[in-house]
Amino acid sequence: AKNEGEYYIKGLGYWLDYYEPKLNIVIEWDEKYHYNPDGVLNERDIKRQNEIESHLNCKFYRLKEWEIDNMTIEKIKSYAQTTYQKIKQ
């Protein structure tokens, strides 16, 4: 199932911000609430990431919204798809 570009892992019950099956990569767009005040990823998110990586055997990338200037998830998706096309050739 898809929900506005997100990808659902039925076996785990998780929605992903973006999954590119051809490259087998997951990209998560992290807002500040995913981290504690010291900038450490929350334990719940670490557990979730480990479960997803194990289930999909994928590469997992986290993008911190406050570190990326003028990027949207659509631009990131476009970049991933363009990169795949280059690799494919």
Coordinates of N, CA and C in Angstrom, one line a residue:
A1 N 0.8 -1.2 0.0 CA 0.0 0.0 0.0 C 0.9 1.2 0.0
K2 N 0.4 2.3 -0.6 CA 1.1 3.6 -0.6 C 0.2 4.7 -0.1
N3 N 0.8 5.6 0.5 CA 0.1 6.7 1.1 C 0.9 8.0 0.8
E4 N 0.5 8.7 -0.2 CA 1.2 10.0 -0.6 C 2.7 9.8 -0.8
G5 N 3.1 8.8 -1.5 CA 4.5 8.6 -1.7 C 5.3 7.7 -0.7
E6 N 4.6 7.5 0.4 CA 5.3 6.7 1.4 C 5.1 5.2 1.1
Y7 N 5.9 4.3 1.7 CA 5.8 2.9 1.4 C 5.5 2.2 2.7
Y8 N 4.6 1.2 2.7 CA 4.2 0.5 3.8 C 4.8 -0.9 3.8
I9 N 5.4 -1.3 4.9 CA 5.9 -2.7 5.1 C 4.9 -3.5 5.9
K10 N 4.1 -4.2 5.2 CA 3.0 -5.0 5.8 C 3.5 -5.9 6.9
G11 N 4.6 -6.6 6.7 CA 5.1 -7.6 7.7 C 5.5 -6.9 9.0
L12 N 5.9 -5.6 8.9 CA 6.3 -5.0 10.2 C 5.3 -3.9 10.7
G13 N 4.4 -3.5 9.8 CA 3.5 -2.5 10.2 C 4.0 -1.1 10.2
Y14 N 5.1 -0.8 9.4 CA 5.7 0.5 9.4 C 5.5 1.2 8.1
W15 N 5.3 2.5 8.1 CA 5.4 3.3 6.9 C 6.8 3.9 6.8
L16 N 7.3 3.9 5.6 CA 8.6 4.5 5.3 C 8.4 5.8 4.5
D17 N 9.2 6.8 4.8 CA 9.1 8.1 4.0 C 9.4 7.8 2.6
Y18 N 10.4 7.0 2.3 CA 10.7 6.6 0.9 C 11.5 5.3 0.8
Y19 N 11.1 4.5 -0.1 CA 11.8 3.2 -0.4 C 12.0 3.1 -1.9
E20 N 13.2 2.9 -2.3 CA 13.5 2.6 -3.7 C 13.9 1.2 -3.8
P21 N 13.0 0.3 -4.3 CA 13.3 -1.1 -4.3 C 14.4 -1.5 -5.3
K22 N 14.5 -0.7 -6.4 CA 15.5 -1.1 -7.4 C 16.9 -0.9 -6.8
L23 N 17.1 0.1 -5.9 CA 18.4 0.3 -5.3 C 18.4 -0.3 -3.9
N24 N 17.2 -0.7 -3.4 CA 17.0 -1.3 -2.1 C 17.5 -0.3 -1.0
I25 N 17.1 0.9 -1.1 CA 17.4 1.9 -0.1 C 16.2 2.5 0.5
V26 N 16.3 2.8 1.8 CA 15.2 3.5 2.6 C 15.8 4.9 2.9
I27 N 14.9 5.9 2.7 CA 15.3 7.3 3.1 C 14.2 7.8 4.1
E28 N 14.7 8.1 5.3 CA 13.8 8.7 6.3 C 14.1 10.1 6.5
W29 N 13.1 10.9 6.5 CA 13.2 12.4 6.8 C 12.9 12.6 8.2
D30 N 13.9 12.9 9.0 CA 13.7 13.1 10.5 C 13.5 14.5 10.9
E31 N 12.4 14.7 11.6 CA 12.2 15.9 12.3 C 12.9 15.9 13.7
K32 N 13.0 17.0 14.3 CA 13.8 17.1 15.6 C 13.3 16.1 16.7
Y33 N 12.0 15.8 16.7 CA 11.4 15.0 17.7 C 12.0 13.5 17.7
H34 N 12.7 13.2 16.6 CA 13.3 11.8 16.5 C 14.6 11.7 17.4
Y35 N 15.0 12.9 17.9 CA 16.3 12.9 18.6 C 16.1 13.5 20.0
N36 N 16.9 13.1 20.9 CA 16.9 13.8 22.2 C 17.6 15.1 22.2
P37 N 17.6 15.9 23.3 CA 18.3 17.2 23.3 C 19.8 17.2 23.0
D38 N 20.4 16.0 23.2 CA 21.9 15.9 22.9 C 22.1 15.5 21.4
G39 N 21.0 15.3 20.6 CA 21.2 15.0 19.2 C 21.3 13.5 19.0
V40 N 21.0 12.7 19.9 CA 21.1 11.2 19.8 C 19.7 10.7 19.4
L41 N 19.7 9.8 18.4 CA 18.5 9.2 17.9 C 17.7 8.5 19.0
N42 N 16.4 8.6 19.1 CA 15.6 7.9 20.1 C 15.7 6.4 19.9
E43 N 15.7 5.7 21.1 CA 15.8 4.3 21.1 C 14.7 3.6 20.2
R44 N 13.5 4.2 20.3 CA 12.4 3.6 19.5 C 12.7 3.7 18.0
D45 N 13.4 4.8 17.5 CA 13.7 4.9 16.1 C 14.9 4.0 15.7
I46 N 15.8 3.8 16.7 CA 16.9 2.8 16.4 C 16.4 1.4 16.2
K47 N 15.5 1.0 17.1 CA 14.9 -0.3 17.0 C 14.1 -0.5 15.7
R48 N 13.3 0.5 15.3 CA 12.6 0.5 14.1 C 13.5 0.4 12.9
Q49 N 14.6 1.2 12.9 CA 15.5 1.1 11.8 C 16.1 -0.3 11.7
N50 N 16.6 -0.8 12.8 CA 17.2 -2.2 12.8 C 16.2 -3.2 12.2
E51 N 14.9 -3.1 12.6 CA 13.9 -4.1 12.2 C 13.7 -3.9 10.6
I52 N 13.7 -2.7 10.2 CA 13.5 -2.5 8.7 C 14.7 -3.0 7.9
E53 N 15.9 -2.6 8.4 CA 17.1 -3.1 7.7 C 17.2 -4.6 7.6
S54 N 16.8 -5.3 8.7 CA 16.8 -6.7 8.8 C 15.8 -7.3 7.8
H55 N 14.6 -6.7 7.8 CA 13.5 -7.2 7.0 C 13.7 -7.0 5.5
L56 N 14.2 -5.9 5.1 CA 14.5 -5.6 3.7 C 15.9 -5.8 3.2
N57 N 16.8 -6.1 4.2 CA 18.2 -6.2 3.9 C 18.7 -5.0 3.0
C58 N 18.4 -3.8 3.5 CA 18.6 -2.6 2.7 C 19.6 -1.7 3.3
K59 N 19.9 -0.6 2.5 CA 20.7 0.5 3.1 C 19.7 1.5 3.6
F60 N 20.0 2.1 4.7 CA 19.0 3.0 5.4 C 19.7 4.4 5.6
Y61 N 19.1 5.4 5.1 CA 19.6 6.8 5.2 C 18.7 7.6 6.0
R62 N 19.2 8.4 6.9 CA 18.4 9.4 7.7 C 18.8 10.8 7.3
L63 N 17.9 11.6 6.9 CA 18.1 13.0 6.6 C 17.5 13.9 7.7
K64 N 18.3 14.7 8.3 CA 17.8 15.6 9.4 C 17.3 16.8 8.7
E65 N 16.0 17.1 8.9 CA 15.4 18.3 8.2 C 16.1 19.6 8.5
W66 N 16.7 19.8 9.7 CA 17.3 21.0 10.0 C 18.7 21.1 9.4
E67 N 19.3 20.1 8.8 CA 20.6 20.1 8.2 C 20.5 20.3 6.7
I68 N 19.3 20.2 6.2 CA 19.2 20.3 4.7 C 18.5 21.5 4.3
D69 N 19.2 22.3 3.5 CA 18.6 23.6 3.1 C 17.8 23.4 1.8
N70 N 16.6 23.9 1.8 CA 15.8 23.9 0.6 C 15.6 22.6 -0.1
M71 N 15.7 21.5 0.6 CA 15.4 20.2 0.0 C 14.1 19.6 0.5
T72 N 13.4 19.0 -0.4 CA 12.1 18.4 -0.1 C 12.3 16.9 -0.3
I73 N 11.4 16.1 0.3 CA 11.5 14.7 0.0 C 11.3 14.4 -1.5
E74 N 10.5 15.2 -2.2 CA 10.4 15.0 -3.6 C 11.7 15.2 -4.4
K75 N 12.5 16.1 -4.0 CA 13.8 16.3 -4.6 C 14.7 15.1 -4.3
I76 N 14.6 14.6 -3.1 CA 15.5 13.5 -2.7 C 15.0 12.3 -3.4
K77 N 13.7 12.0 -3.6 CA 13.2 10.9 -4.4 C 13.7 11.0 -5.8
S78 N 13.7 12.2 -6.4 CA 14.1 12.4 -7.7 C 15.6 12.1 -7.9
Y79 N 16.4 12.5 -6.9 CA 17.8 12.2 -6.9 C 18.1 10.7 -6.9
A80 N 17.3 10.0 -6.0 CA 17.5 8.6 -5.9 C 17.1 7.9 -7.2
Q81 N 16.1 8.3 -7.9 CA 15.7 7.8 -9.2 C 16.7 8.1 -10.3
T82 N 17.2 9.3 -10.3 CA 18.2 9.7 -11.3 C 19.5 8.9 -11.1
T83 N 19.9 8.7 -9.8 CA 21.1 7.9 -9.5 C 20.9 6.4 -10.0
Y84 N 19.7 5.9 -9.8 CA 19.4 4.5 -10.2 C 19.5 4.4 -11.8
Q85 N 19.0 5.4 -12.5 CA 19.1 5.4 -13.9 C 20.5 5.4 -14.4
K86 N 21.4 6.2 -13.7 CA 22.8 6.2 -14.1 C 23.5 4.9 -13.8
I87 N 23.2 4.3 -12.7 CA 23.7 3.0 -12.4 C 23.3 1.9 -13.4
K88 N 22.0 2.0 -13.8 CA 21.4 1.0 -14.7 C 22.1 1.0 -16.0
Q89 N 22.6 2.2 -16.5 CA 23.1 2.3 -17.8 C 24.5 1.6 -18.0

